[in-house]
CSV table of C-alpha atoms and ligand atoms in Angstrom, one decimal:
chain,number,residue,atom,x,y,z
A,1,MET,CA,8.6,-2.1,-40.2
A,2,ILE,CA,8.0,-3.7,-36.5
A,3,VAL,CA,10.7,-1.2,-35.3
A,4,VAL,CA,8.9,1.6,-36.0
A,5,THR,CA,5.3,0.6,-35.0
A,6,PHE,CA,6.7,-0.2,-31.6
A,7,PHE,CA,8.4,3.6,-31.6
A,8,THR,CA,5.3,5.7,-32.7
A,9,LEU,CA,3.3,3.4,-29.6
A,10,PHE,CA,5.7,4.5,-27.4
A,11,PHE,CA,6.1,8.2,-27.9
A,12,PHE,CA,2.2,7.9,-27.7
A,13,ALA,CA,1.5,6.3,-24.7
A,14,HIS,CA,4.5,8.5,-23.1
A,15,ALA,CA,3.2,12.0,-24.6
A,16,HIS,CA,-0.8,10.9,-23.4
A,17,ASN,CA,1.0,9.7,-20.1
A,18,TYR,CA,-0.5,12.7,-18.1
A,19,THR,CA,-3.7,13.2,-19.7
A,20,SER,CA,-4.7,9.9,-19.1
A,21,CYS,CA,-4.5,10.3,-15.7
A,22,LYS,CA,-8.3,10.6,-13.9
A,23,ARG,CA,-8.7,14.1,-12.7
A,24,HIS,CA,-12.0,14.0,-11.2
A,25,CYS,CA,-14.0,11.7,-8.8
A,26,GLY,CA,-17.8,12.6,-9.7
A,27,ASP,CA,-18.9,16.0,-10.9
A,28,GLN,CA,-18.0,18.1,-7.9
A,29,ILE,CA,-14.6,17.2,-7.0
A,30,HIS,CA,-11.7,17.7,-9.3
A,31,VAL,CA,-8.2,18.0,-8.4
A,32,HIS,CA,-5.0,18.8,-9.5
A,33,TYR,CA,-1.6,17.4,-10.6
A,34,PRO,CA,0.1,15.0,-9.2
A,35,PHE,CA,-3.1,14.0,-7.8
A,36,GLY,CA,-6.1,11.9,-9.4
A,37,PHE,CA,-8.0,8.7,-9.1
A,38,SER,CA,-6.6,6.2,-11.4
A,39,ASP,CA,-3.6,4.0,-11.0
A,40,ASP,CA,-1.6,5.9,-13.4
A,41,CYS,CA,-1.7,8.8,-11.4
A,42,GLU,CA,1.5,10.5,-9.9
A,43,ILE,CA,-0.3,10.2,-6.4
A,44,PRO,CA,-3.4,8.3,-6.8
A,45,LEU,CA,-6.3,8.9,-4.2
A,46,HIS,CA,-9.5,6.5,-4.2
A,47,CYS,CA,-12.6,7.8,-5.6
A,48,ASN,CA,-15.2,5.6,-3.7
A,49,GLN,CA,-18.7,4.7,-4.4
A,50,SER,CA,-20.1,8.0,-2.6
A,51,LYS,CA,-17.7,10.3,-4.9
A,52,THR,CA,-15.6,11.2,-2.0
A,53,MET,CA,-12.2,11.0,-1.7
A,54,ALA,CA,-10.0,9.0,0.4
A,55,ILE,CA,-6.8,7.4,1.5
A,56,GLY,CA,-7.6,4.1,3.2
A,57,ASP,CA,-10.8,4.1,5.2
A,58,PHE,CA,-9.8,8.1,5.5
A,59,GLN,CA,-12.0,10.8,3.7
A,60,VAL,CA,-9.6,13.8,1.9
A,61,LYS,CA,-11.1,16.9,3.1
A,62,GLN,CA,-8.2,19.2,1.0
A,63,VAL,CA,-5.4,18.9,-0.9
A,64,THR,CA,-3.1,22.5,-0.8
A,65,THR,CA,0.6,22.5,-2.5
A,66,ASP,CA,2.3,21.3,0.4
A,67,ASN,CA,-0.7,19.3,2.2
A,68,ILE,CA,-3.1,16.2,2.4
A,69,LEU,CA,-5.6,17.0,5.1
A,70,LEU,CA,-7.4,13.9,6.7
A,71,HIS,CA,-10.9,13.8,8.2
A,72,PHE,CA,-10.4,11.7,11.7
A,73,PRO,CA,-13.3,12.1,13.4
A,74,PRO,CA,-13.0,10.3,17.4
A,75,ASP,CA,-13.7,7.0,17.5
A,76,CYS,CA,-13.3,5.4,21.2
A,77,ARG,CA,-12.3,1.8,19.4
A,78,ARG,CA,-10.6,2.5,16.1
A,79,ASN,CA,-7.3,0.4,16.5
A,80,ILE,CA,-3.7,2.0,16.9
A,81,ASN,CA,-2.2,0.0,13.8
A,82,HIS,CA,-4.7,2.6,11.2
A,83,SER,CA,-1.4,4.9,11.9
A,84,HIS,CA,0.1,3.2,9.4
A,85,GLN,CA,-2.3,4.1,6.6
A,86,PHE,CA,-1.1,7.8,7.5
A,87,ILE,CA,2.3,6.0,5.3
A,88,GLY,CA,2.5,6.0,1.5
A,89,PRO,CA,5.4,6.4,-1.1
A,90,ASN,CA,4.3,9.9,-2.0
A,91,TYR,CA,3.1,11.2,1.7
A,92,ALA,CA,4.0,10.8,5.5
A,93,PRO,CA,1.9,12.7,8.5
A,94,SER,CA,3.7,16.1,9.4
A,95,PRO,CA,4.8,16.7,12.7
A,96,ARG,CA,2.5,18.8,13.6
A,97,ASN,CA,-0.1,15.7,14.4
A,98,ASN,CA,-1.2,15.2,18.1
A,99,PHE,CA,-2.5,12.1,18.5
A,100,LEU,CA,-4.9,11.4,21.3
A,101,ILE,CA,-5.0,7.6,22.1
A,102,ARG,CA,-6.2,5.6,25.0
A,103,ASN,CA,-6.3,2.0,26.6
A,104,CYS,CA,-2.9,2.8,27.2
A,105,ALA,CA,-0.7,0.2,29.7
A,106,GLN,CA,0.8,4.0,31.5
A,107,PRO,CA,-0.3,7.4,30.4
A,108,VAL,CA,1.3,9.1,27.9
A,109,ASN,CA,1.7,12.8,27.2
A,110,ASN,CA,4.6,14.9,25.3
A,111,CYS,CA,2.0,16.9,23.1
A,112,SER,CA,2.7,20.6,23.7
A,113,ILE,CA,-1.0,20.8,25.1
A,114,GLN,CA,-2.5,19.6,28.0
A,115,PRO,CA,-5.6,16.5,26.7
A,116,LYS,CA,-7.8,17.6,29.4
A,117,SER,CA,-7.7,21.2,28.6
A,118,PHE,CA,-10.1,20.5,25.0
A,119,GLN,CA,-11.7,16.9,26.3
A,120,ASP,CA,-15.0,18.5,26.7
A,121,ARG,CA,-14.3,19.3,22.7
A,122,PHE,CA,-15.3,15.5,22.7
A,123,SER,CA,-17.6,15.1,24.9
A,124,VAL,CA,-20.4,14.0,22.8
A,125,LYS,CA,-18.0,10.6,22.4
A,126,ARG,CA,-17.2,10.4,25.7
A,127,CYS,CA,-15.3,6.8,26.3
A,128,ASP,CA,-14.0,5.2,29.0
A,129,GLY,CA,-11.1,5.7,30.7
A,130,ASP,CA,-8.2,8.3,30.3
A,131,VAL,CA,-7.1,10.4,27.0
A,132,SER,CA,-3.4,10.4,26.2
A,133,CYS,CA,-1.4,12.9,24.3
A,134,TYR,CA,1.3,11.6,21.7
A,135,SER,CA,3.3,13.7,19.7
A,136,GLU,CA,6.4,12.1,17.3
A,137,ASN,CA,8.8,14.5,15.3
A,138,ASN,CA,10.6,11.6,13.4
A,139,THR,CA,7.0,10.8,11.5
A,140,SER,CA,8.4,7.5,10.5
A,141,HIS,CA,7.8,6.2,14.2
A,142,VAL,CA,4.1,7.0,13.7
A,143,ASN,CA,4.1,3.4,12.0
A,144,GLU,CA,4.9,1.9,14.8
A,145,LEU,CA,2.6,4.0,17.7
A,146,GLY,CA,1.4,1.1,19.3
A,147,THR,CA,4.4,-0.2,20.2
A,148,ARG,CA,5.8,2.4,20.8
A,149,THR,CA,2.8,4.0,23.4
A,150,ASN,CA,1.7,0.3,24.6
A,151,CYS,CA,-1.6,2.2,24.1
A,152,SER,CA,-3.8,0.3,21.4
A,153,VAL,CA,-6.7,3.4,20.7
A,154,LEU,CA,-6.2,5.6,17.7
A,155,PHE,CA,-9.1,8.2,18.9
A,156,THR,CA,-8.6,11.3,17.0
A,157,SER,CA,-5.9,14.0,16.3
A,158,ILE,CA,-5.7,17.7,16.9
A,159,LEU,CA,-3.4,19.8,14.4
A,160,ILE,CA,-1.1,22.1,16.7
A,161,ASN,CA,0.3,25.6,14.9
A,162,LEU,CA,2.2,27.3,17.2
A,163,ASN,CA,3.2,30.5,15.7
A,164,ASN,CA,6.1,32.2,17.5
A,165,SER,CA,6.6,35.8,16.2
A,166,VAL,CA,8.7,38.2,17.7
A,167,ASP,CA,5.3,40.5,19.1
A,168,SER,CA,3.3,37.6,19.8
A,169,VAL,CA,2.7,33.7,20.2
A,170,VAL,CA,-1.0,32.2,18.5
A,171,LEU,CA,-1.4,28.6,19.0
A,172,ALA,CA,-3.8,27.8,16.6
A,173,LEU,CA,-5.7,24.1,16.9
A,174,GLU,CA,-7.7,22.2,14.5
A,175,PHE,CA,-9.5,19.0,15.3
A,176,GLU,CA,-10.4,15.9,14.2
A,177,LEU,CA,-7.7,16.3,11.2
A,178,VAL,CA,-4.4,14.6,10.2
A,179,GLU,CA,-2.3,16.7,8.0
A,180,LEU,CA,0.1,14.8,5.5
A,181,GLU,CA,3.6,16.0,3.8
A,182,TRP,CA,3.4,15.0,0.2
A,183,TRP,CA,6.5,14.5,-2.5
A,184,LEU,CA,7.1,13.4,-5.8
A,185,LYS,CA,9.9,11.1,-6.2
A,186,GLY,CA,13.4,12.0,-7.7
A,187,PRO,CA,15.2,15.3,-8.4
A,188,CYS,CA,13.7,18.2,-9.0
A,189,ARG,CA,11.2,18.7,-12.1
A,190,CYS,CA,9.6,21.5,-11.8
A,191,ALA,CA,8.6,24.4,-14.6
A,192,LYS,CA,10.8,27.1,-15.9
A,193,ASP,CA,9.0,30.1,-13.3
A,194,ALA,CA,8.6,27.5,-10.4
A,195,ILE,CA,11.2,26.9,-7.2
A,196,CYS,CA,11.8,23.3,-5.9
A,197,VAL,CA,11.6,22.2,-2.3
A,198,ASN,CA,13.1,19.1,-1.3
A,199,VAL,CA,11.2,17.8,1.3
A,200,SER,CA,12.6,15.7,3.9
A,201,VAL,CA,11.1,13.6,6.2
A,202,ALA,CA,12.8,12.4,9.6
A,203,GLY,CA,16.1,13.7,8.5
A,204,GLU,CA,15.7,11.9,5.1
A,205,ILE,CA,15.1,13.6,1.7
A,206,LYS,CA,12.3,11.9,0.2
A,207,GLY,CA,11.6,14.0,-2.9
A,208,PHE,CA,10.7,17.6,-4.3
A,209,ARG,CA,7.7,19.5,-4.3
A,210,CYS,CA,7.4,23.3,-7.1
A,211,ARG,CA,6.0,26.2,-6.4
A,212,CYS,CA,5.3,28.9,-8.6
A,213,LYS,CA,7.8,31.9,-8.3
A,214,VAL,CA,5.9,35.4,-7.3
A,215,GLY,CA,3.6,36.6,-10.1
A,216,SER,CA,2.9,33.3,-11.4
A,217,GLU,CA,0.3,30.9,-11.3
A,218,GLY,CA,-0.3,26.7,-11.7
A,219,ASP,CA,1.2,23.9,-9.9
A,220,GLY,CA,4.5,24.7,-11.2
A,221,TYR,CA,4.7,20.9,-12.4
A,222,ARG,CA,7.0,20.3,-16.0
A,223,GLU,CA,4.9,17.5,-16.5
A,224,GLY,CA,2.0,19.4,-15.2
A,225,GLY,CA,0.2,23.0,-16.3
A,226,GLY,CA,3.5,24.7,-14.9
A,227,CYS,CA,3.4,28.5,-14.7
A,228,ARG,CA,1.8,31.3,-16.2
A,229,ARG,CA,2.1,35.0,-15.9
A,230,GLY,CA,-0.8,36.2,-13.8
B,301,LIG,C1,-16.5,6.4,1.0
B,301,LIG,O1,-16.1,7.6,1.8
B,301,LIG,C2,-16.7,7.8,2.8
B,301,LIG,C3,-15.8,8.8,3.7
B,301,LIG,O2,-14.7,8.3,4.1
B,301,LIG,C4,-17.3,6.8,4.1
B,301,LIG,O3,-18.1,7.4,4.5
B,301,LIG,C5,-17.9,6.1,3.1
B,301,LIG,O4,-18.5,5.1,3.4
B,301,LIG,C6,-17.4,5.5,1.8
B,301,LIG,N1,-18.1,4.1,0.8
B,301,LIG,C7,-17.2,3.7,0.3
B,301,LIG,C8,-18.1,2.2,-0.8
B,301,LIG,O5,-16.1,3.1,0.7
B,302,LIG,C1,7.4,11.5,22.2
B,302,LIG,O1,8.1,10.1,22.8
B,302,LIG,C2,8.2,9.6,22.0
B,302,LIG,C3,8.9,8.4,22.5
B,302,LIG,O2,8.7,8.2,23.7
B,302,LIG,C4,9.4,9.8,20.9
B,302,LIG,O3,9.9,9.2,20.2
B,302,LIG,C5,9.0,11.0,20.3
B,302,LIG,O4,10.1,11.7,20.0
B,302,LIG,C6,8.5,12.1,21.2
B,302,LIG,N1,8.1,13.4,20.9
B,302,LIG,C7,8.4,14.5,20.8
B,302,LIG,C8,7.7,15.9,20.6
B,302,LIG,O5,9.2,15.0,21.9
B,303,LIG,C1,10.4,18.2,18.0
B,303,LIG,O1,10.2,19.6,17.6
B,303,LIG,C2,9.8,20.3,18.5
B,303,LIG,C3,9.1,21.4,17.2
B,303,LIG,O2,10.8,21.8,16.2
B,303,LIG,C4,11.0,21.0,19.0
B,303,LIG,O3,10.8,21.7,20.4
B,303,LIG,C5,11.1,19.3,20.1
B,303,LIG,O4,12.4,19.8,20.9
B,303,LIG,C6,12.0,18.3,19.4
B,303,LIG,N1,11.7,17.3,20.2
B,303,LIG,C7,12.6,16.5,20.1
B,303,LIG,C8,12.8,14.5,20.7
B,303,LIG,O5,13.2,15.7,18.7
B,304,LIG,C1,5.6,-1.1,27.0
B,304,LIG,O1,5.2,-2.6,27.8
B,304,LIG,C2,6.5,-3.3,28.1
B,304,LIG,C3,5.4,-4.6,28.3
B,304,LIG,O2,4.5,-4.4,29.9
B,304,LIG,C4,7.2,-2.7,29.0
B,304,LIG,O3,8.4,-3.2,28.4
B,304,LIG,C5,7.9,-1.2,27.6
B,304,LIG,O4,8.8,-0.6,28.6
B,304,LIG,C6,6.3,-0.6,27.7
B,304,LIG,N1,7.0,0.6,27.0
B,304,LIG,C7,6.3,1.6,26.9
B,304,LIG,C8,6.9,2.7,25.6
B,304,LIG,O5,5.9,2.3,27.7
B,305,LIG,C1,-0.5,-3.8,15.5
B,305,LIG,O1,0.5,-4.4,14.7
B,305,LIG,C2,1.2,-5.2,15.6
B,305,LIG,C3,2.0,-5.2,14.7
B,305,LIG,O2,1.6,-6.2,13.4
B,305,LIG,C4,0.6,-6.1,16.5
B,305,LIG,O3,2.1,-6.8,17.0
B,305,LIG,C5,0.1,-5.4,17.7
B,305,LIG,O4,-0.7,-5.9,18.5
B,305,LIG,C6,-1.2,-4.4,16.6
B,305,LIG,N1,-2.2,-3.2,17.8
B,305,LIG,C7,-3.4,-3.8,18.1
B,305,LIG,C8,-3.5,-2.7,19.3
B,305,LIG,O5,-4.2,-4.7,17.3
B,306,LIG,C1,3.1,33.9,11.9
B,306,LIG,O1,3.0,35.0,12.6
B,306,LIG,C2,3.2,36.4,11.6
B,306,LIG,C3,3.0,37.8,11.7
B,306,LIG,O2,1.6,37.6,12.2
B,306,LIG,C4,2.7,35.7,10.0
B,306,LIG,O3,3.4,36.8,9.5
B,306,LIG,C5,2.9,34.4,9.4
B,306,LIG,O4,2.1,33.9,8.4
B,306,LIG,C6,2.6,33.2,10.4
B,306,LIG,N1,3.1,32.5,9.7
B,306,LIG,C7,2.4,31.1,9.8
B,306,LIG,C8,3.7,29.4,9.2
B,306,LIG,O5,1.0,30.9,10.2
B,307,LIG,C1,14.1,8.6,12.7
B,307,LIG,O1,13.5,7.6,13.4
B,307,LIG,C2,14.1,6.3,11.9
B,307,LIG,C3,13.8,4.6,12.2
B,307,LIG,O2,14.0,4.7,13.5
B,307,LIG,C4,15.9,6.4,11.9
B,307,LIG,O3,16.7,5.5,11.2
B,307,LIG,C5,16.3,8.0,11.5
B,307,LIG,O4,17.6,8.2,11.7
B,307,LIG,C6,15.4,9.4,13.0
B,307,LIG,N1,15.6,10.2,12.4
B,307,LIG,C7,15.8,11.2,13.1
B,307,LIG,C8,16.3,12.5,12.1
B,307,LIG,O5,16.5,11.1,14.1
């Protein structure tokens, strides 16, 4: 009898695993699998009192099929160690981020743009001293931004999208944003009509994401909504 009860409970809990995740934050914000706002969600985000989504101290502007965009306003005093918040069990900063940093022992610049060329963009927030710029391909190093650069202030960040096609070069800059890449751990668990993409960060495979094939729609996850013929 006990065994049967236990079994039923287990089955019940398992079957309701995915519906118990809270996908709403206030009346306005709704996210799809694998995101949510309770601890049992696959990728939990914070829903704070003002009904905005957040990761750490930063507002989540957008969650897409590949990325999480954080609002990252200029701040003349933000400690560089705030960069730790960009790395979590299911996300890490993408290499497209260019961090504008300050209070450096010596100037740093290995971004593909000159920080001086857009300094005026932040004229409302002029701080003392020069601005340096740092970009990192090996995003696991973003954790050690302070020791790697000898700078102490993380001022803001710029996303650079360089599209080098055969007949044109398009450079798109997006200000005050940090882009994170996200993944689910483990082997692929995609729906029938989906493609599985392995996600690697700094040369190490972290997990996977799913995407519905052309002609079908949905989140693409077996444990999520799957794919439907459009
Ligand atoms: C909620 O997030 C917003 C945006 O990040 C922030 O301005 C506000 O202070 C946060 N509120 C709480 C209670 O954390
Ligand atoms: C920028 O410099 C750091 C350390 O000097 C290095 O680890 C990083 O790979 C460099 N980034 C690029 C895009 O070259
Ligand atoms: C970083 O990546 C960019 C673009 O993929 C490449 O041009 C650059 O050489 C890389 N730098 C390092 C240090 O790996
Ligand atoms: C940081 O500063 C220390 C001490 O001043 C120095 O030894 C080290 O080379 C510096 N590192 C970088 C990346 O500039
Ligand atoms: C960042 O954290 C490291 C390690 O905890 C610490 O040594 C360093 O002083 C911190 N940097 C700043 C600017 O507070
Ligand atoms: C780059 O530009 C080409 C041609 O304009 C376009 O088809 C492609 O989608 C662009 N890629 C990205 C990543 O924006
Ligand atoms: C990135 O950095 C980590 C930690 O320093 C290192 O173990 C790893 O090999 C690096 N990845 C690449 C592709 O260089």
